[in-house]
Amino acid sequence: MNDTQREKVQEALDRFEIEVPSWGFANTGTRFGKFLQPAAASTIEEKLSDAGQVHAMTGCCPSVAVHVLWDFPNGLEDTHGVSRIAAKHNVRIGSINPNMFQDQIYKHGSLGNPDEQVRRAALDHMIECVSISHATDSRDISLWFADGSNYPGSQHIRKRRHWFIDGLQELHSHLDPGQRMLVEYKPFEPAFYHTDIADWGMALLMARAAGPQAKVLVDLGHHYQAQNIEQIVAWLLAEGMLGGFHFNDRRYADDDLTLGSIDPYQLFRIFHEISYWEWETDGQADIAYMIDQSHNLKGKIEAMIQSVCRAQELYAKSMLVDHDKLAAAQTACDLVEAEECLQEAFATDVKPAILEWRKSRNVPANPLTAFRSGGYLERVTAERSERNMAAVSSYA
Ligand code: AFD
Ligand code: MN
Ligand code: MN
C-alpha cells in the first residue's frame, strides 16, 4: 500500500461509523428456540453498556439502534434518562425501530390489516415512536413490516398497498425537519405467499409516496439467493433514495449471520458502488450503516466486535479502487482491466493501515483480544448469569 492509499484508508476510517442493535446483546433465538447466554443483556442499561464496550474496543460505533417494544416497553415514559444512560457508556441512542409484528392484533397485518382499527393502532404506535425519536434526538425511524399472507387469494394485495401508502404518508407528516423514515423490504418470512413490502421497487415506491424524508433501507439478508444487491444499491443511489443498511450475512435466507462471514466480496462490492458514486459526484453519501444481527450461538459482544471490524476492513478496501482507471477501462470495455480494479483493491491488505488508525484513535490494536482480556465479560457474567440461567434450570 502506498502513502496515497494509506491516507485514503485513514480518511475513510475517520468517517466510517456503524450502528449496533440493542437486540444484538439480548437473548434472542430462532423459531426453534433460543440458547440462553449467561452474559446476555436484559435491560436497556445493560444493552447500552455492552454497546459501549464494542465502541470502546473499535472506535466506530457510537450509536445504538433501539427496538421500542423491547427497550421501551412502556413507550415514551421509558425514555426519560435513557440518553443520559447512553452517554454514561459513551454511546447515544440511534435509530428507533417500532414493533409492528409481535402484538396479537397484528395477526393479519399492521398497516396492511383489513381491520381499520388495527391499522389505526399500528399508526398510533409508530407515531409514538416518532415522539420517542424526538425525546432521544434520533434522526431515523426504521420501519420493517412483517405484513403479508400465506395463501393465494387470502388477502387483497392492491387494497393493502393502498392502506400502506395512506399510513406511511400520515407517519411522514409527524417527522421533524431533518428526520427520516427508512422503509425496509423483505421478500418473505414470516409471510410465505406475499409480503406487502417485498422488494426494493415496492419500498422505493412506498417511500416516494410517503414524502421527501422517506428513504429505502437495504437489509442484506432480505434478498433472493441470486439477487445482485450492489446493482440495487447503485439504482437507489442514482435515485437519491438509499437511506441505509442492515448488515449481516446469509447462506440461505435472512440468516442474520456475522457480516462478511459467508460472502465478504459482496459487501466490498456494495461499499464500492457507494464510493464510486461519491467519487463521480464529489459528494458524501448520507447513509446509515447499521448491523442487524442477534447471535443465538456466538458470544454476543464478540460477534458484534467481529462484525464491526470486518465492516471497517471491507469499507477500507473499497476505498482503494482506482476510479480513474476503472472508468477508463469500463468506457473502453477493457473487461479484465476493469474487473482487476476491484479485485486488486479487494486483495489489498489494509490491516497495517487499520492498525495505524486504531493507534491514532487510542483504541486497541486487536479489539477482540482486548475485549477477551479486559475482564468485562467475566464481570457482567457474574452479575447476570443467575438471572439469565434461572430459566434454563426451570427446563432441567
Ligand atoms: C428481523 C426482520 C428485519 C428487522 C429486524 C429488526 O427480518 O430485518 O429489521 O428484525 O426489527 O430481522
Ligand atoms: Mn433488518
Ligand atoms: Mn431481517
Coordinates of C-alpha atoms and ligand atoms in Angstrom, one line a residue:
M1 CA 0.0 0.0 0.0
N2 CA 1.4 3.4 -1.0
D3 CA 1.1 6.7 1.0
T4 CA -1.8 7.9 -1.0
Q5 CA -3.7 4.7 -0.4
R6 CA -2.8 4.8 3.3
E7 CA -4.2 8.3 3.5
K8 CA -7.4 7.2 1.8
V9 CA -7.9 4.4 4.3
Q10 CA -7.3 6.8 7.3
E11 CA -9.8 9.3 5.9
A12 CA -12.3 6.5 5.2
L13 CA -12.0 5.1 8.7
D14 CA -12.3 8.6 10.2
R15 CA -15.7 9.0 8.7
F16 CA -16.9 5.4 8.9
E17 CA -19.5 4.8 11.7
I18 CA -21.7 1.7 12.1
E19 CA -24.7 1.5 14.4
V20 CA -25.1 -1.6 16.6
P21 CA -28.6 -3.0 17.5
S22 CA -29.7 -3.2 21.2
W23 CA -31.3 -6.5 20.4
G24 CA -27.9 -7.9 19.4
F25 CA -26.9 -8.0 23.1
A26 CA -30.1 -9.7 24.4
N27 CA -31.0 -13.4 24.4
T28 CA -32.9 -14.0 21.2
G29 CA -33.1 -17.1 19.1
T30 CA -34.8 -18.8 16.2
R31 CA -38.4 -20.0 15.9
F32 CA -36.9 -23.3 17.1
G33 CA -35.9 -21.8 20.4
K34 CA -33.1 -19.9 21.9
F35 CA -29.9 -20.9 23.8
L36 CA -29.6 -18.6 26.8
Q37 CA -26.3 -16.9 27.4
P38 CA -25.2 -16.2 31.0
A39 CA -23.8 -12.8 30.0
A40 CA -26.8 -11.7 27.8
A41 CA -28.2 -8.2 28.5
S42 CA -31.8 -7.7 29.5
T43 CA -32.2 -4.1 30.5
I44 CA -31.7 -1.1 28.2
E45 CA -28.8 -0.1 30.5
E46 CA -27.1 -3.5 30.1
K47 CA -27.5 -3.3 26.3
L48 CA -26.1 0.2 26.2
S49 CA -23.2 -0.9 28.5
D50 CA -22.4 -3.8 26.1
A51 CA -22.7 -1.5 23.1
G52 CA -20.3 0.8 24.9
Q53 CA -17.8 -2.0 25.1
V54 CA -18.0 -2.6 21.4
H55 CA -17.4 1.2 20.8
A56 CA -14.6 1.3 23.2
M57 CA -12.9 -1.6 21.5
T58 CA -13.4 -0.5 17.9
G59 CA -13.8 3.3 18.0
C60 CA -16.5 3.4 15.3
C61 CA -19.9 2.5 16.8
P62 CA -21.2 5.5 18.8
S63 CA -24.9 4.9 18.3
V64 CA -27.3 2.1 19.2
A65 CA -30.5 1.2 17.4
V66 CA -33.3 0.5 19.8
H67 CA -36.4 -1.6 19.4
V68 CA -39.3 0.2 21.1
L69 CA -41.3 -2.8 22.4
W70 CA -38.2 -4.5 23.7
D71 CA -36.3 -1.4 25.0
F72 CA -39.1 0.9 25.9
P73 CA -42.0 -1.4 26.9
N74 CA -43.9 1.5 28.4
G75 CA -43.3 3.7 25.4
L76 CA -42.3 7.3 25.7
E77 CA -42.2 7.3 29.6
D78 CA -39.4 4.8 29.4
T79 CA -37.2 7.2 27.5
H80 CA -36.6 9.6 30.5
G81 CA -33.0 9.4 31.3
V82 CA -32.1 6.9 28.6
S83 CA -29.9 9.4 26.7
R84 CA -28.0 10.1 29.9
I85 CA -27.5 6.4 30.5
A86 CA -26.3 6.0 26.9
A87 CA -23.9 8.9 27.4
K88 CA -22.6 7.2 30.6
H89 CA -21.5 4.4 28.4
N90 CA -20.1 6.8 25.7
V91 CA -22.8 5.9 23.2
R92 CA -26.0 7.6 22.0
I93 CA -29.5 6.3 21.0
G94 CA -29.6 5.9 17.2
S95 CA -32.5 4.7 15.0
I96 CA -35.9 3.9 16.5
N97 CA -37.4 0.6 15.5
P98 CA -41.2 0.4 16.0
N99 CA -42.5 -3.2 16.6
M100 CA -45.2 -3.9 14.0
F101 CA -45.1 -7.7 14.3
Q102 CA -45.4 -9.1 17.8
D103 CA -48.7 -7.8 19.2
Q104 CA -51.6 -10.2 18.7
I105 CA -53.6 -7.6 16.9
Y106 CA -51.2 -7.9 14.0
K107 CA -52.2 -11.4 13.1
H108 CA -53.4 -10.3 9.7
G109 CA -51.0 -7.4 9.4
S110 CA -50.4 -3.9 10.8
L111 CA -50.7 -1.1 8.2
G112 CA -51.9 -3.7 5.8
N113 CA -54.6 -5.2 8.1
P114 CA -58.1 -5.2 6.6
D115 CA -59.4 -4.0 10.0
E116 CA -59.2 -0.2 10.1
Q117 CA -58.9 -0.2 13.9
V118 CA -55.7 -2.3 13.7
R119 CA -54.3 0.0 11.1
R120 CA -55.0 2.9 13.4
A121 CA -53.4 1.2 16.3
A122 CA -50.3 0.4 14.3
L123 CA -50.1 4.0 13.1
D124 CA -50.5 5.3 16.7
H125 CA -47.7 3.1 17.8
M126 CA -45.4 4.4 15.0
I127 CA -46.4 8.0 15.8
E128 CA -45.5 7.4 19.4
C129 CA -42.1 6.1 18.1
V130 CA -41.6 9.4 16.3
S131 CA -42.3 11.1 19.7
I132 CA -39.7 8.8 21.2
S133 CA -37.3 9.8 18.5
H134 CA -37.8 13.4 19.4
A135 CA -37.1 12.5 23.1
T136 CA -33.9 10.6 22.1
D137 CA -32.9 13.1 19.4
S138 CA -32.8 10.3 16.9
R139 CA -32.8 11.1 13.2
D140 CA -34.1 7.8 11.8
I141 CA -37.3 5.8 12.3
S142 CA -36.5 2.4 10.9
L143 CA -39.6 0.6 9.6
W144 CA -39.9 -3.1 9.0
F145 CA -43.3 -4.7 8.5
A146 CA -44.0 -8.5 8.7
D147 CA -47.3 -7.9 6.8
G148 CA -48.3 -10.3 4.2
S149 CA -50.2 -13.5 3.7
N150 CA -49.6 -17.3 3.4
Y151 CA -52.1 -18.4 0.8
P152 CA -53.2 -17.2 -2.6
G153 CA -56.4 -15.3 -2.5
S154 CA -56.4 -14.8 1.2
Q155 CA -55.7 -11.1 1.1
H156 CA -56.4 -8.2 -1.3
I157 CA -52.9 -7.2 -2.4
R158 CA -53.9 -3.8 -4.0
K159 CA -56.0 -2.7 -1.1
R160 CA -53.1 -3.5 1.3
R161 CA -50.8 -1.4 -0.9
H162 CA -53.2 1.5 -0.6
W163 CA -53.5 1.2 3.2
F164 CA -49.7 1.2 3.5
I165 CA -49.4 4.3 1.4
D166 CA -52.0 6.1 3.4
G167 CA -50.3 5.1 6.7
L168 CA -46.8 6.0 5.6
Q169 CA -48.0 9.4 4.3
E170 CA -49.6 10.1 7.7
L171 CA -46.5 9.0 9.6
H172 CA -44.3 11.1 7.4
S173 CA -46.3 14.2 8.4
H174 CA -45.1 13.7 12.0
L175 CA -41.4 13.8 11.2
D176 CA -39.3 16.8 12.3
P177 CA -37.3 18.6 9.6
G178 CA -34.0 16.6 9.1
Q179 CA -35.6 13.3 10.3
R180 CA -36.0 10.3 8.1
M181 CA -38.2 7.2 7.9
L182 CA -36.4 4.2 6.4
V183 CA -38.7 1.7 4.6
E184 CA -37.2 -1.8 4.8
Y185 CA -38.2 -4.5 2.4
K186 CA -38.1 -8.3 2.8
P187 CA -39.3 -10.9 0.2
F188 CA -40.6 -13.5 2.7
E189 CA -40.7 -14.6 6.3
P190 CA -42.8 -14.6 8.4
A191 CA -45.3 -14.4 5.5
F192 CA -44.8 -17.1 2.9
Y193 CA -47.1 -16.2 0.0
H194 CA -46.8 -12.5 -0.3
T195 CA -45.1 -9.8 1.8
D196 CA -46.6 -6.3 1.4
I197 CA -43.2 -4.6 1.0
A198 CA -41.3 -7.4 -0.6
D199 CA -38.6 -5.8 -2.7
W200 CA -36.6 -2.7 -3.3
G201 CA -39.1 -1.5 -6.0
M202 CA -42.1 -1.6 -3.7
A203 CA -40.0 0.0 -0.9
L204 CA -38.9 2.8 -3.3
L205 CA -42.5 3.5 -4.5
M206 CA -43.8 3.4 -0.9
A207 CA -41.1 5.8 0.3
R208 CA -41.6 8.1 -2.7
A209 CA -45.4 8.1 -1.9
A210 CA -44.8 8.8 1.8
G211 CA -42.8 12.0 1.2
P212 CA -39.4 13.5 0.7
Q213 CA -38.0 12.4 4.1
A214 CA -38.6 8.7 3.4
K215 CA -35.9 6.5 2.0
V216 CA -35.2 2.8 1.4
L217 CA -33.4 0.5 3.9
V218 CA -31.4 -2.4 2.4
D219 CA -31.1 -5.4 4.7
L220 CA -28.5 -7.7 3.1
G221 CA -30.4 -10.9 4.2
H222 CA -33.6 -9.7 2.6
H223 CA -32.9 -10.8 -1.0
Y224 CA -33.3 -13.9 -3.0
Q225 CA -30.2 -16.0 -3.3
A226 CA -29.1 -14.8 -6.8
Q227 CA -30.0 -11.1 -6.4
N228 CA -27.4 -8.6 -7.3
I229 CA -27.6 -6.4 -4.3
E230 CA -24.9 -3.9 -5.4
Q231 CA -27.0 -3.2 -8.5
I232 CA -30.0 -2.4 -6.3
V233 CA -27.6 -0.1 -4.2
A234 CA -26.4 1.6 -7.4
W235 CA -30.0 2.3 -8.5
L236 CA -31.1 3.6 -5.2
L237 CA -28.1 5.9 -5.1
A238 CA -28.9 7.2 -8.5
E239 CA -32.5 7.8 -7.4
G240 CA -31.4 9.6 -4.2
M241 CA -33.4 7.0 -2.2
L242 CA -30.7 4.9 -0.4
G243 CA -31.3 5.6 3.3
G244 CA -29.3 2.9 5.0
F245 CA -28.4 -0.7 5.5
H246 CA -28.9 -3.5 8.0
F247 CA -25.7 -5.5 7.7
N248 CA -25.5 -9.3 8.2
D249 CA -24.6 -12.2 6.1
R250 CA -26.5 -15.2 4.8
R251 CA -26.1 -18.7 3.3
Y252 CA -29.8 -19.3 2.5
A253 CA -32.2 -16.5 3.6
D254 CA -32.5 -14.0 6.4
D255 CA -30.0 -15.9 8.4
D256 CA -28.5 -12.9 10.2
L257 CA -25.0 -14.5 10.2
T258 CA -22.0 -12.4 11.0
L259 CA -21.4 -9.7 8.5
G260 CA -18.7 -10.8 5.9
S261 CA -18.6 -14.4 7.2
I262 CA -20.0 -16.0 4.0
D263 CA -19.5 -13.5 1.2
P264 CA -17.2 -10.6 2.1
Y265 CA -16.7 -9.8 -1.6
Q266 CA -20.4 -8.9 -1.9
L267 CA -20.2 -6.3 0.9
F268 CA -17.0 -5.0 -0.7
R269 CA -18.8 -4.6 -4.0
I270 CA -21.7 -2.8 -2.2
F271 CA -19.3 -0.4 -0.5
H272 CA -17.5 0.1 -3.9
E273 CA -20.8 1.2 -5.6
I274 CA -21.1 3.8 -2.9
S275 CA -17.5 5.1 -3.1
Y276 CA -17.7 5.1 -6.9
W277 CA -20.8 7.2 -6.7
E278 CA -19.1 9.6 -4.2
W279 CA -16.1 9.9 -6.5
E280 CA -18.3 10.7 -9.5
T281 CA -20.5 13.1 -7.7
D282 CA -17.7 14.5 -5.4
G283 CA -20.3 14.1 -2.7
Q284 CA -20.7 12.2 0.6
A285 CA -23.5 9.6 0.6
D286 CA -25.8 10.2 3.6
I287 CA -26.3 6.6 4.5
A288 CA -27.0 4.9 7.9
Y289 CA -24.8 1.8 8.2
M290 CA -26.4 -0.4 10.8
I291 CA -25.9 -4.0 11.9
D292 CA -28.9 -6.2 12.2
Q293 CA -27.7 -9.4 13.9
S294 CA -28.5 -11.1 17.2
H295 CA -26.5 -14.2 17.7
N296 CA -28.0 -17.3 19.2
L297 CA -24.8 -19.3 19.5
K298 CA -21.8 -16.9 19.2
G299 CA -21.0 -14.8 22.2
K300 CA -23.0 -11.6 21.6
I301 CA -20.4 -8.9 22.2
E302 CA -17.6 -10.9 20.5
A303 CA -19.8 -11.4 17.4
M304 CA -20.6 -7.7 17.3
I305 CA -16.9 -6.7 17.6
Q306 CA -16.1 -9.3 14.8
S307 CA -18.8 -7.7 12.6
V308 CA -17.7 -4.1 13.2
C309 CA -14.0 -5.0 12.4
R310 CA -14.9 -6.8 9.3
A311 CA -17.1 -3.9 8.1
Q312 CA -14.2 -1.5 8.7
E313 CA -11.8 -3.7 6.7
L314 CA -14.2 -4.1 3.7
Y315 CA -15.0 -0.4 3.7
A316 CA -11.3 0.5 3.8
K317 CA -10.6 -2.0 0.9
S318 CA -13.5 -0.5 -1.2
M319 CA -11.8 2.9 -0.9
L320 CA -8.7 1.6 -2.8
V321 CA -10.4 1.1 -6.1
D322 CA -8.6 3.2 -8.7
H323 CA -11.7 5.0 -10.0
D324 CA -9.9 6.8 -12.9
K325 CA -8.5 3.5 -14.2
L326 CA -11.9 1.8 -13.7
A327 CA -13.9 4.5 -15.5
A328 CA -11.5 4.4 -18.5
A329 CA -11.5 0.6 -18.6
Q330 CA -15.3 0.5 -18.4
T331 CA -15.5 3.0 -21.3
A332 CA -13.1 1.0 -23.3
C333 CA -14.8 -2.3 -22.4
D334 CA -11.5 -3.5 -21.2
L335 CA -13.2 -6.2 -19.2
V336 CA -10.2 -7.7 -17.5
E337 CA -8.6 -4.4 -16.6
A338 CA -11.9 -3.1 -15.2
E339 CA -12.5 -6.2 -13.1
E340 CA -8.9 -6.2 -11.9
C341 CA -9.6 -2.7 -10.4
L342 CA -12.0 -4.3 -8.0
Q343 CA -10.0 -7.5 -7.4
E344 CA -6.8 -5.6 -6.7
A345 CA -8.5 -3.4 -4.1
F346 CA -10.3 -6.4 -2.5
A347 CA -7.0 -8.2 -2.3
T348 CA -5.1 -5.3 -0.7
D349 CA -4.1 -5.9 2.9
V350 CA -5.5 -2.9 4.8
K351 CA -4.7 -4.3 8.3
P352 CA -1.5 -2.2 8.7
A353 CA -3.4 0.9 7.9
I354 CA -6.2 0.0 10.2
L355 CA -3.6 -0.7 13.0
E356 CA -2.2 2.8 12.4
W357 CA -5.8 4.3 12.6
R358 CA -6.5 2.4 15.8
K359 CA -3.3 3.7 17.4
S360 CA -4.1 7.2 16.4
R361 CA -7.6 6.9 18.0
N362 CA -6.4 5.2 21.1
V363 CA -8.4 2.0 20.5
P364 CA -6.9 -1.4 21.0
A365 CA -4.8 -2.8 18.1
N366 CA -6.8 -6.0 18.3
P367 CA -10.3 -5.3 19.5
L368 CA -11.3 -9.0 20.0
T369 CA -8.1 -9.8 22.0
A370 CA -8.5 -6.6 24.1
F371 CA -12.1 -7.5 24.9
R372 CA -11.3 -11.0 25.8
S373 CA -8.5 -9.9 28.2
G374 CA -10.4 -6.9 29.5
G375 CA -12.4 -8.6 32.2
Y376 CA -15.8 -7.1 31.1
L377 CA -17.3 -10.4 30.1
E378 CA -16.4 -12.0 33.4
R379 CA -17.8 -9.1 35.3
V380 CA -21.2 -9.0 33.5
T381 CA -21.4 -12.8 33.5
A382 CA -21.1 -12.7 37.3
E383 CA -23.7 -10.0 37.5
R384 CA -26.2 -11.5 35.1
S385 CA -25.8 -15.3 34.9
E386 CA -28.0 -16.2 37.9
R387 CA -30.9 -14.3 36.5
N388 CA -30.3 -15.4 32.9
M389 CA -29.8 -19.0 33.6
A390 CA -32.7 -19.4 36.0
A391 CA -34.9 -20.0 33.0
V392 CA -32.6 -22.9 32.0
S393 CA -32.8 -24.6 35.4
S394 CA -36.6 -24.5 35.1
Y395 CA -36.3 -26.6 32.0
A396 CA -34.0 -29.2 33.7
Ligands
AFD1 C1 -35.9 -9.0 11.7 C2 -36.5 -8.6 10.4 C3 -35.9 -7.3 9.9 C4 -35.9 -6.2 11.0 C5 -35.3 -6.7 12.3 C6 -35.4 -5.8 13.5 O1 -36.2 -9.6 9.4 O2 -34.6 -7.4 9.5 O3 -35.1 -5.1 10.6 O4 -35.9 -8.0 12.7 O5 -36.8 -5.5 13.6 O6 -34.5 -9.4 11.5
MN2 MN -33.3 -5.7 9.2
MN3 MN -34.1 -9.5 8.9

